Amino acid sequence: MFHVLENRIRSAFATFIQARYGAGTPVLLDQPKQASFGELALPIAFQLAKQLKKAPKAIAQEIVAGAGSIAGVSGFEIAGNGYINVRLDRGVYGRALLEGSTEPAASRPGKMIVEHTNINPNKAAHIGHLRNAVLGDTFVRLLRASGNRVEVQNYIDNTGVQVADVVAGFHFLEHKTVAEVRQLVSSTRFDYVCWDLYARVSAYYKEHGEAIAWRQETLHAIEAGVGELSELGHIVADAIVERHLATMRRLDITYDVLPRESEILHLKFWATAFEQLKERKAIYFETEGKNKGCWVMPGAAFSSDAGEDDSKVIVRSNGTVTYVGKDIAYQMWKFGVLGRDFYYRVLRTYPDGHTIWVSTTEPSSDSPAFGKGDQVFNVIDSRQSYLQDVVEAGLRQLGYVEQAEKSVHFSYEMVALSPRTCVELGIELSEEDQKRPYVEVSGRKGLGVKADDLIDKLIETAQKEVDSRHPEAAAEERRRVAEAIATGALRYFLLKFTRNTVIAFDFQEALSFEGDTGPYVQYAAVRARNILRKLEERGMRMPDFAAALPEEAMSRQLAGEDFWQLLLAASKAGSAIERAVRGGEPSHVARYAFQLAQAFNNFYHAYPVLSEEDPEKRALLLWMTQYFQRQLRDVLGELGIHVPPYM
RNA sequence: GCGCCCGUAGCUCAGUUGGAUAGAGCGCUUGCCUCCGGAGCAAGAGGUCAGAGGUUCGAAUCCUCUCGGGCGUACCA
């Protein structure tokens, strides 16, 4: 609601300033430092002062006099030496909220593609992958909440080096047959088995340099799609993808389509892109130096101050293509400029009806159309920004300048481990590492916190609490409540940091359910619902708010600062979401959710709702309780967090 | 070396794109359950926004330099 008024005021002022001064200055809206100054503050007079060579105060007076009246605004004041403070009409505002004149998020044209998760299918997911998935999934929810059509893709690199290493481990190191590996898939926690094997293989390469030939042989076999190694590759990757989907499902994260690298190769996506790259001279065949025999992209294409040595290999000297090459083809497909398309089959359909499709080489009749996006967000950690620059440069070199500009690297910093948590996990640290603020995780070394282990631990912690508080409830239900609390805590924890903050993961902090946490927010929502439930239990009914709170009653009740400020804060969800989408920063919404919960807890403590005697005030308190409850539920929903029935 | 990111309370972090007296959580000190559930509420202590210059009405925010930390800079992703 609040941001509707913001927009109204912004456009009214902009129109006047354009007409009066012929200036296209953007109208910025601030929140006054002190609530007593009003609800909005405009520093526009300062912005115009230099341009117009006039005192800010005089300009402010002209603007206020000229802007006329705006619906929902009760008045303007000029403060300081030129601030324009806005006061809203509280009665009108309250009524608008009550009548739920919720602006339906106008659906926006075009289609957005968000690619996230993208875990190499060769080992269990860890906390770093969770940050990626939660960030991506939440951004998708926010985009959809603001009226965008969004397609969610999870790219599966099933033909890359990491899968090859695990396959080589099974085949060369452990001498396992296809049948034996299949057996492991069905009888073990396969992603955990591969986690350990991957670490063992990496260590083995280090000690036996010549063993790296296994990787080459396996990579070739997988790329060619023939033989036992290739079959193993499919078994491993497919089984691990299933595990990853299950892990993400626990956090209510899902996808529309899984484009796989094997199809990028077999449906000639890469061959097509390769031809175009050669034709456009975006890459060239190196005949000397360290990259002799490779197809490379010159460094100048993606970096302004690149030297001779900075070119990037796209096709290796043995003829296999690097990740970057395949990613260029994939990006082209996303924008619908490759001239080729995947076929799809259903991978699975969940009970709620949601279907995940996966790419395939076999034509099928009834699959939907994917790709052809107008804007693309790639959720990839910041360590890969160099590679993302190369991919973007590839698009540019091919002449897809517009697409390159609409391809956003939605980057975020890594999740590391706090030294204390390393100790808890039994990880030995060098003296140097102990002094660091955090220690980087490494899948190659098998160093890290597995996603499922963390989720299990969170559920266990929540379960203890729920069991002691609600021994009377059914065990199955208590379990569901514990799960909601655990996932709420985890998603919130990963979202409360801004994207470019390194998270030093700490068990103690992540397992906390007090203060700035998901459960704190959930608890506020539960409390609000409890009041409304209690009302019914006592045989009372909700008043007819529309009749009990006409505009005069609303202005009377909201005249005091207390209720007004609470209501105002609760009505700003739309602004928070808008800001988060505009800035690409989901943490804004997490922060808002926390503030909302604080505001409600404040209200809860200060005003006993059910025992209020005055009918009008009681109606207002009940209405505000209901409003808070809905806002909390909805905002948590945008964060992918559920409100349990009790806590 | 070069590129990107970071440095704000004891600790972990915000700070709405340059606005009014820099804010939270945790921890610490002290209060609050005859009341809609205390995973809560209230109060207090705690700051040279790494440092130095600059830009202007106005800087934690922009520019330059210095110091400190991180991540990249693969024929891994």
XYZ file of N, CA and C in Angstrom, chain A residues 82-278:
591
model
N 14.981 23.295 3.645
C 14.454 22.955 2.339
C 13.856 21.573 2.188
N 13.817 20.798 3.249
C 13.152 19.499 3.172
C 11.656 19.688 3.004
N 11.048 18.866 2.185
C 9.589 18.863 2.119
C 9.123 17.578 2.797
N 8.434 17.744 3.912
C 7.916 16.580 4.628
C 6.450 16.382 4.293
N 6.079 15.116 4.137
C 4.716 14.779 3.732
C 3.983 14.133 4.888
N 2.754 14.589 5.126
C 1.909 13.924 6.118
C 0.751 13.252 5.418
N 0.534 11.998 5.781
C -0.548 11.249 5.149
C -1.840 11.441 5.943
N -2.952 11.265 5.237
C -4.257 11.299 5.892
C -4.493 9.923 6.507
N -4.419 9.857 7.828
C -4.433 8.566 8.511
C -5.747 7.805 8.346
N -6.847 8.549 8.399
C -8.149 7.890 8.256
C -8.276 7.249 6.884
N -7.916 8.008 5.869
C -8.012 7.510 4.502
C -7.071 6.314 4.311
N -5.888 6.447 4.858
C -4.897 5.383 4.708
C -5.380 4.086 5.372
N -5.849 4.239 6.607
C -6.341 3.067 7.336
C -7.491 2.390 6.607
N -8.412 3.189 6.115
C -9.552 2.627 5.386
C -9.087 1.893 4.134
N -8.141 2.472 3.449
C -7.640 1.844 2.223
C -7.059 0.463 2.534
N -6.332 0.383 3.663
C -5.768 -0.910 4.039
C -6.882 -1.886 4.393
N -7.884 -1.356 5.114
C -8.984 -2.211 5.550
C -9.765 -2.763 4.366
N -10.020 -1.886 3.409
C -10.803 -2.328 2.257
C -9.979 -3.213 1.340
N -8.723 -3.370 1.701
C -7.868 -4.274 0.921
C -7.764 -3.848 -0.522
N -7.779 -2.545 -0.746
C -7.610 -2.066 -2.117
C -6.194 -2.378 -2.545
N -5.901 -3.663 -2.437
C -4.552 -4.090 -2.807
C -4.410 -3.985 -4.311
N -3.390 -3.277 -4.678
C -3.107 -3.135 -6.090
C -2.645 -4.498 -6.620
N -3.402 -5.122 -7.509
C -2.909 -6.385 -8.043
C -1.633 -6.093 -8.818
N -0.556 -6.796 -8.472
C 0.707 -6.555 -9.143
C 0.483 -6.662 -10.638
N 0.508 -5.532 -11.285
C 0.280 -5.505 -12.727
C 1.269 -6.447 -13.405
N 0.767 -7.363 -14.201
C 1.695 -8.321 -14.801
C 2.541 -7.619 -15.849
N 3.822 -7.885 -15.769
C 4.756 -7.191 -16.638
C 5.046 -8.019 -17.878
N 5.328 -7.338 -18.968
C 5.562 -8.062 -20.217
C 6.914 -8.768 -20.189
N 7.073 -9.711 -21.078
C 8.364 -10.384 -21.195
C 8.507 -11.541 -20.255
N 9.613 -12.246 -20.422
C 9.845 -13.430 -19.614
C 11.246 -13.378 -19.042
N 11.341 -13.704 -17.763
C 12.646 -13.723 -17.125
C 13.079 -15.159 -16.896
N 14.344 -15.378 -17.031
C 14.884 -16.696 -16.738
C 15.851 -16.549 -15.570
N 15.644 -17.349 -14.536
C 16.581 -17.362 -13.421
C 17.211 -18.743 -13.359
N 18.521 -18.768 -13.443
C 19.240 -20.027 -13.368
C 19.904 -20.091 -12.001
N 19.610 -21.116 -11.236
C 20.288 -21.241 -9.943
C 20.502 -22.694 -9.556
N 21.169 -22.887 -8.470
C 21.563 -24.183 -7.896
C 22.783 -24.747 -8.623
N 22.583 -25.267 -9.873
C 23.742 -25.631 -10.711
C 24.859 -26.351 -9.974
N 24.514 -27.365 -9.207
C 25.563 -28.077 -8.478
C 26.138 -29.178 -9.362
N 27.422 -29.302 -9.374
C 28.019 -30.415 -10.107
C 27.455 -31.722 -9.554
N 26.898 -32.568 -10.419
C 26.237 -33.780 -9.922
C 27.247 -34.891 -9.638
N 28.136 -34.634 -8.705
C 29.148 -35.645 -8.394
C 29.362 -35.809 -6.891
N 28.537 -35.127 -6.091
C 28.706 -35.211 -4.637
C 27.515 -34.549 -3.953
N 27.436 -34.732 -2.634
C 26.337 -34.129 -1.881
C 26.424 -32.606 -1.910
N 25.262 -31.956 -1.789
C 25.216 -30.492 -1.720
C 25.744 -30.023 -0.370
N 26.425 -28.866 -0.351
C 26.883 -28.306 0.919
C 26.293 -26.904 1.130
N 26.648 -26.281 2.268
C 26.020 -25.005 2.620
C 26.210 -23.925 1.556
N 27.338 -23.958 0.853
C 27.554 -22.962 -0.198
C 26.488 -23.091 -1.277
N 26.171 -24.343 -1.633
C 25.132 -24.584 -2.633
C 23.773 -24.118 -2.121
N 23.574 -24.251 -0.809
C 22.297 -23.814 -0.235
C 22.130 -22.311 -0.376
N 23.225 -21.589 -0.195
C 23.113 -20.131 -0.330
C 22.673 -19.783 -1.745
N 23.271 -20.459 -2.712
C 22.921 -20.222 -4.102
C 21.430 -20.494 -4.334
N 20.985 -21.660 -3.906
C 19.612 -22.081 -4.188
C 18.590 -21.207 -3.458
N 18.870 -20.884 -2.210
C 17.925 -20.084 -1.429
C 17.853 -18.655 -1.983
N 19.000 -18.139 -2.342
C 19.055 -16.799 -2.933
C 18.267 -16.784 -4.252
N 18.542 -17.758 -5.098
C 17.877 -17.835 -6.397
C 16.376 -18.035 -6.236
N 16.005 -18.993 -5.403
C 14.589 -19.306 -5.210
C 13.833 -18.112 -4.648
N 14.441 -17.407 -3.713
C 13.777 -16.248 -3.114
C 13.643 -15.123 -4.129
N 14.677 -14.932 -4.914
C 14.602 -13.873 -5.929
C 13.475 -14.179 -6.918
N 13.333 -15.450 -7.265
C 12.239 -15.860 -8.151
C 10.894 -15.513 -7.522
N 10.740 -15.827 -6.236
C 9.476 -15.529 -5.554
C 9.204 -14.026 -5.559
N 10.244 -13.232 -5.357
C 10.069 -11.777 -5.325
C 9.717 -11.246 -6.711
N 10.373 -11.786 -7.734
C 10.062 -11.356 -9.102
C 8.613 -11.680 -9.434
N 8.192 -12.877 -9.058
C 6.811 -13.282 -9.355
C 5.833 -12.426 -8.574
N 6.180 -12.119 -7.316
C 5.286 -11.295 -6.495
C 5.124 -9.907 -7.106
N 6.109 -9.472 -7.865
C 5.956 -8.153 -8.487
C 5.504 -8.263 -9.942
N 4.874 -9.372 -10.251
C 4.169 -9.454 -11.530
C 4.961 -9.962 -12.722
N 6.117 -10.543 -12.491
C 6.916 -11.011 -13.617
C 6.659 -12.487 -13.924
N 6.804 -12.821 -15.194
C 6.753 -14.223 -15.593
C 8.178 -14.745 -15.497
N 8.368 -15.799 -14.735
C 9.718 -16.292 -14.483
C 9.824 -17.784 -14.755
N 10.897 -18.171 -15.406
C 11.187 -19.584 -15.625
C 12.452 -19.918 -14.844
N 12.379 -21.031 -14.095
C 13.515 -21.403 -13.250
C 14.273 -22.560 -13.865
N 15.539 -22.329 -14.101
C 16.372 -23.371 -14.684
C 17.477 -23.775 -13.718
N 17.778 -25.061 -13.736
C 18.878 -25.582 -12.942
C 19.758 -26.371 -13.905
N 20.880 -25.791 -14.231
C 21.769 -26.369 -15.245
C 22.550 -27.542 -14.663
N 22.536 -28.650 -15.373
C 23.196 -29.850 -14.874
C 24.445 -30.146 -15.700
N 25.597 -29.942 -15.085
C 26.863 -30.181 -15.772
C 27.244 -31.658 -15.621
N 26.530 -32.508 -16.378
C 26.736 -33.944 -16.198
C 27.851 -34.516 -17.072
N 28.566 -33.653 -17.787
C 29.665 -34.168 -18.618
C 30.988 -33.494 -18.274
N 31.036 -32.838 -17.126
C 32.227 -32.057 -16.792
C 33.285 -32.847 -16.039
N 34.328 -32.155 -15.707
C 35.473 -32.764 -15.053
C 35.117 -33.378 -13.697
N 34.241 -32.701 -12.947
C 33.943 -33.194 -11.599
C 33.249 -34.552 -11.621
N 32.286 -34.707 -12.553
C 31.633 -36.017 -12.684
C 32.671 -37.034 -13.151
N 33.496 -36.626 -14.098
C 34.526 -37.532 -14.629
C 35.430 -38.029 -13.506
N 35.772 -37.155 -12.578
C 36.659 -37.569 -11.490
C 36.029 -38.659 -10.619
N 34.761 -38.508 -10.320
C 34.100 -39.527 -9.496
C 33.973 -40.843 -10.279
N 33.650 -40.724 -11.556
C 33.562 -41.934 -12.400
C 34.924 -42.625 -12.442
N 35.960 -41.840 -12.623
C 37.315 -42.408 -12.638
C 37.612 -43.081 -11.311
N 37.125 -42.493 -10.241
C 37.319 -43.082 -8.917
C 36.682 -44.462 -8.821
N 35.433 -44.563 -9.253
C 34.742 -45.863 -9.218
C 35.454 -46.879 -10.105
N 35.841 -46.444 -11.304
C 36.364 -47.377 -12.294
C 37.826 -47.747 -12.066
N 38.659 -46.756 -11.958
C 40.099 -47.028 -11.898
C 40.602 -47.269 -10.484
N 40.043 -46.505 -9.535
C 40.561 -46.593 -8.176
C 39.920 -47.759 -7.419
N 38.608 -47.901 -7.594
C 37.893 -48.913 -6.824
C 37.502 -50.136 -7.643
N 37.779 -50.074 -8.939
C 37.494 -51.195 -9.838
C 36.069 -51.694 -9.717
N 35.136 -50.764 -9.674
C 33.728 -51.154 -9.558
C 33.106 -51.287 -10.946
N 32.233 -52.270 -11.077
C 31.527 -52.459 -12.340
C 30.279 -51.591 -12.349
N 29.658 -51.510 -13.508
C 28.410 -50.761 -13.635
C 27.364 -51.304 -12.669
N 27.298 -52.614 -12.605
C 26.298 -53.249 -11.729
C 26.564 -52.912 -10.265
N 27.817 -52.904 -9.897
C 28.164 -52.605 -8.501
C 27.824 -51.160 -8.133
N 28.061 -50.259 -9.073
C 27.734 -48.855 -8.795
C 26.219 -48.676 -8.696
N 25.502 -49.356 -9.576
C 24.023 -49.318 -9.488
C 23.557 -49.788 -8.119
N 24.220 -50.815 -7.639
C 23.894 -51.375 -6.331
C 24.090 -50.313 -5.246
N 25.215 -49.574 -5.367
C 25.491 -48.504 -4.391
C 24.406 -47.428 -4.434
N 23.951 -47.123 -5.651
C 22.928 -46.083 -5.794
C 21.693 -46.449 -4.994
N 21.310 -47.734 -5.061
C 20.058 -48.113 -4.402
C 20.240 -48.476 -2.933
N 21.463 -48.760 -2.517
C 21.621 -49.263 -1.151
C 22.336 -48.304 -0.205
N 22.841 -47.178 -0.723
C 23.571 -46.266 0.157
C 23.058 -44.847 -0.001
N 23.571 -44.001 0.864
C 23.333 -42.580 0.677
C 24.370 -42.150 -0.358
N 23.967 -42.279 -1.605
C 24.926 -42.227 -2.703
C 25.666 -40.892 -2.805
N 24.991 -39.796 -2.500
C 25.672 -38.498 -2.613
C 26.788 -38.372 -1.562
N 26.567 -39.011 -0.407
C 27.600 -38.991 0.625
C 28.774 -39.888 0.226
N 28.458 -41.042 -0.374
C 29.497 -41.965 -0.844
C 30.394 -41.245 -1.855
N 29.743 -40.521 -2.772
C 30.508 -39.817 -3.810
C 31.312 -38.653 -3.222
N 30.766 -38.029 -2.195
C 31.459 -36.931 -1.510
C 32.843 -37.417 -1.056
N 32.845 -38.571 -0.399
C 34.107 -39.122 0.096
C 35.007 -39.577 -1.040
N 34.392 -40.217 -2.029
C 35.189 -40.727 -3.148
C 35.865 -39.577 -3.904
N 35.119 -38.512 -4.102
C 35.659 -37.357 -4.824
C 36.895 -36.812 -4.106
N 36.804 -36.739 -2.787
C 37.949 -36.264 -2.005
C 39.124 -37.236 -2.149
N 38.819 -38.543 -2.149
C 39.894 -39.544 -2.288
C 40.558 -39.456 -3.647
N 39.757 -39.294 -4.693
C 40.318 -39.203 -6.042
C 41.212 -37.974 -6.166
N 40.722 -36.853 -5.658
C 41.512 -35.619 -5.747
C 42.850 -35.780 -5.034
N 42.813 -36.416 -3.890
C 44.049 -36.645 -3.146
C 44.971 -37.578 -3.922
N 44.383 -38.569 -4.566
C 45.169 -39.543 -5.315
C 45.881 -38.867 -6.492
N 45.171 -37.989 -7.188
C 45.781 -37.244 -8.297
C 46.998 -36.478 -7.808
N 46.866 -35.937 -6.635
C 47.933 -35.109 -6.097
C 49.196 -35.931 -5.881
N 48.980 -37.149 -5.386
C 50.130 -38.009 -5.113
C 50.656 -38.718 -6.347
N 49.741 -39.056 -7.250
C 50.132 -39.776 -8.459
C 49.765 -38.953 -9.680
N 50.671 -38.082 -10.061
C 50.414 -37.152 -11.156
C 49.946 -37.826 -12.428
N 50.468 -39.014 -12.699
C 50.128 -39.681 -13.961
C 48.660 -40.119 -14.009
N 48.053 -40.236 -12.850
C 46.662 -40.710 -12.798
C 45.698 -39.717 -13.431
N 46.163 -38.498 -13.667
C 45.299 -37.485 -14.271
C 44.833 -37.949 -15.656
N 45.559 -38.926 -16.225
C 45.161 -39.497 -17.518
C 43.791 -40.175 -17.419
N 43.444 -40.685 -16.220
C 42.107 -41.286 -16.039
C 41.037 -40.268 -16.360
N 41.279 -39.062 -15.865
C 40.303 -37.992 -16.076
C 40.116 -37.749 -17.573
N 41.245 -37.644 -18.277
C 41.169 -37.379 -19.716
C 40.383 -38.459 -20.433
N 40.721 -39.709 -20.094
C 40.063 -40.830 -20.762
C 38.557 -40.820 -20.467
N 38.229 -40.571 -19.215
C 36.818 -40.573 -18.813
C 36.058 -39.434 -19.480
N 36.686 -38.259 -19.489
C 36.061 -37.088 -20.099
C 35.734 -37.339 -21.574
N 36.687 -37.939 -22.251
C 36.499 -38.262 -23.670
C 35.349 -39.230 -23.863
N 35.335 -40.272 -23.028
C 34.289 -41.296 -23.146
C 32.911 -40.680 -22.901
N 32.841 -39.811 -21.877
C 31.561 -39.185 -21.539
C 31.099 -38.267 -22.671
N 32.048 -37.523 -23.216
C 31.688 -36.589 -24.274
C 31.241 -37.349 -25.526
N 31.904 -38.481 -25.807
C 31.539 -39.284 -26.976
C 30.232 -40.045 -26.721
N 29.934 -40.285 -25.464
C 28.681 -40.965 -25.123
C 28.694 -42.463 -25.351
N 29.879 -43.051 -25.344
C 29.935 -44.505 -25.550
C 30.786 -45.182 -24.479
N 30.491 -46.455 -24.253
C 31.312 -47.262 -23.368
C 30.883 -47.254 -21.919
N 31.594 -48.035 -21.136
C 31.243 -48.234 -19.737
C 31.432 -46.962 -18.928
N 32.504 -46.222 -19.219
C 32.752 -44.979 -18.481
C 31.619 -43.982 -18.689
N 31.128 -43.934 -19.916
C 30.026 -43.034 -20.215
C 28.770 -43.459 -19.463
N 28.555 -44.763 -19.421
C 27.381 -45.281 -18.715
C 27.470 -44.944 -17.229
N 28.662 -45.135 -16.693
C 28.876 -44.783 -15.288
C 28.588 -43.294 -15.059
N 29.021 -42.490 -16.002
C 28.794 -41.048 -15.898
C 27.313 -40.731 -15.756
N 26.505 -41.381 -16.581
C 25.056 -41.150 -16.500
C 24.473 -41.641 -15.190
N 24.936 -42.811 -14.758
C 24.408 -43.365 -13.503
C 24.714 -42.421 -12.341
N 25.959 -42.002 -12.271
C 26.368 -41.116 -11.177
C 25.591 -39.803 -11.222
N 25.631 -39.146 -12.367
C 25.011 -37.820 -12.461
C 23.505 -37.886 -12.210
N 22.834 -38.855 -12.814
C 21.380 -38.950 -12.638
C 21.015 -39.205 -11.177
N 21.771 -40.091 -10.545
C 21.467 -40.426 -9.146
C 21.706 -39.226 -8.238
N 22.787 -38.508 -8.495
C 23.095 -37.353 -7.642
C 22.078 -36.229 -7.865
N 21.663 -36.035 -9.109
C 20.649 -35.008 -9.372
C 19.399 -35.311 -8.559
N 19.008 -36.570 -8.500
C 17.847 -36.952 -7.690
C 18.051 -36.555 -6.233
N 19.246 -36.797 -5.739
C 19.547 -36.454 -4.349
C 19.468 -34.935 -4.133
N 20.030 -34.187 -5.077
C 20.005 -32.729 -4.950
C 18.571 -32.196 -4.967
N 17.754 -32.756 -5.858
C 16.360 -32.307 -5.921
C 15.661 -32.583 -4.597
N 15.962 -33.729 -4.008
C 15.338 -34.089 -2.733
C 15.792 -33.138 -1.627
N 17.072 -32.827 -1.619
C 17.601 -31.898 -0.609
C 16.933 -30.533 -0.737
N 16.851 -30.026 -1.955
C 16.276 -28.698 -2.174
C 14.778 -28.683 -1.878
N 14.133 -29.794 -2.149
C 12.710 -29.917 -1.873
C 12.430 -29.706 -0.375
N 13.374 -30.121 0.440
C 13.203 -29.957 1.894
C 13.093 -28.479 2.246
N 13.692 -27.625 1.410
C 13.641 -26.181 1.664
C 12.614 -25.500 0.765
N 11.742 -26.329 0.175
C 10.680 -25.817 -0.686
C 11.233 -25.109 -1.926
N 12.289 -25.688 -2.461
C 12.902 -25.123 -3.666
C 12.691 -26.091 -4.822
N 12.200 -25.567 -5.930
C 11.988 -26.444 -7.075
C 12.326 -25.709 -8.372
N 12.185 -26.411 -9.490
C 12.635 -25.879 -10.777
C 11.604 -26.176 -11.853
N 11.702 -25.437 -12.947
C 10.826 -25.729 -14.079
C 11.501 -26.688 -15.039
N 12.778 -26.463 -15.271
C 13.459 -27.300 -16.268
C 14.943 -27.466 -15.920
N 15.457 -28.647 -16.196
C 16.872 -28.920 -15.996
C 17.535 -29.125 -17.356
N 18.173 -28.100 -17.887
C 18.917 -28.277 -19.132
C 20.236 -28.969 -18.797
N 20.562 -30.027 -19.539
C 21.767 -30.778 -19.199
C 22.867 -30.583 -20.235
N 24.062 -30.634 -19.761
C 25.199 -30.432 -20.646
C 25.309 -31.532 -21.692
N 24.889 -32.742 -21.351
C 24.972 -33.828 -22.334
C 24.155 -33.484 -23.575
N 23.007 -32.815 -23.392
C 22.201 -32.424 -24.555
C 22.832 -31.239 -25.294
N 23.508 -30.390 -24.541
C 24.221 -29.279 -25.195
C 25.198 -29.859 -26.218
N 25.799 -30.972 -25.848
C 26.757 -31.599 -26.747
C 26.059 -32.406 -27.846
N 25.137 -33.292 -27.442
C 24.571 -34.227 -28.411
C 23.572 -33.605 -29.371
N 22.949 -32.514 -28.956
C 22.035 -31.829 -29.883
C 22.780 -30.735 -30.654
N 24.090 -30.824 -30.637
C 24.938 -29.941 -31.457
C 24.830 -28.464 -31.076
N 24.414 -28.172 -29.847
C 24.392 -26.774 -29.408
C 25.794 -26.201 -29.501
N 26.727 -26.995 -28.964
C 28.088 -26.501 -28.947
C 28.638 -26.375 -30.359
N 28.395 -27.380 -31.180
C 28.914 -27.336 -32.552
C 28.411 -26.091 -33.276
N 27.124 -25.760 -33.045
C 26.531 -24.591 -33.689
C 27.193 -23.300 -33.190
N 27.346 -23.214 -31.873
C 27.976 -22.027 -31.297
C 29.427 -21.926 -31.764
N 30.078 -23.063 -31.835
C 31.486 -23.117 -32.263
C 31.630 -22.534 -33.671
N 30.740 -22.942 -34.568
C 30.776 -22.426 -35.939
C 30.616 -20.918 -35.946
N 29.648 -20.443 -35.168
C 29.406 -18.992 -35.134
C 30.610 -18.240 -34.565
N 31.201 -18.811 -33.521
C 32.359 -18.160 -32.897
C 33.519 -18.068 -33.880
N 33.711 -19.133 -34.641
C 34.786 -19.126 -35.636
C 34.488 -18.129 -36.757
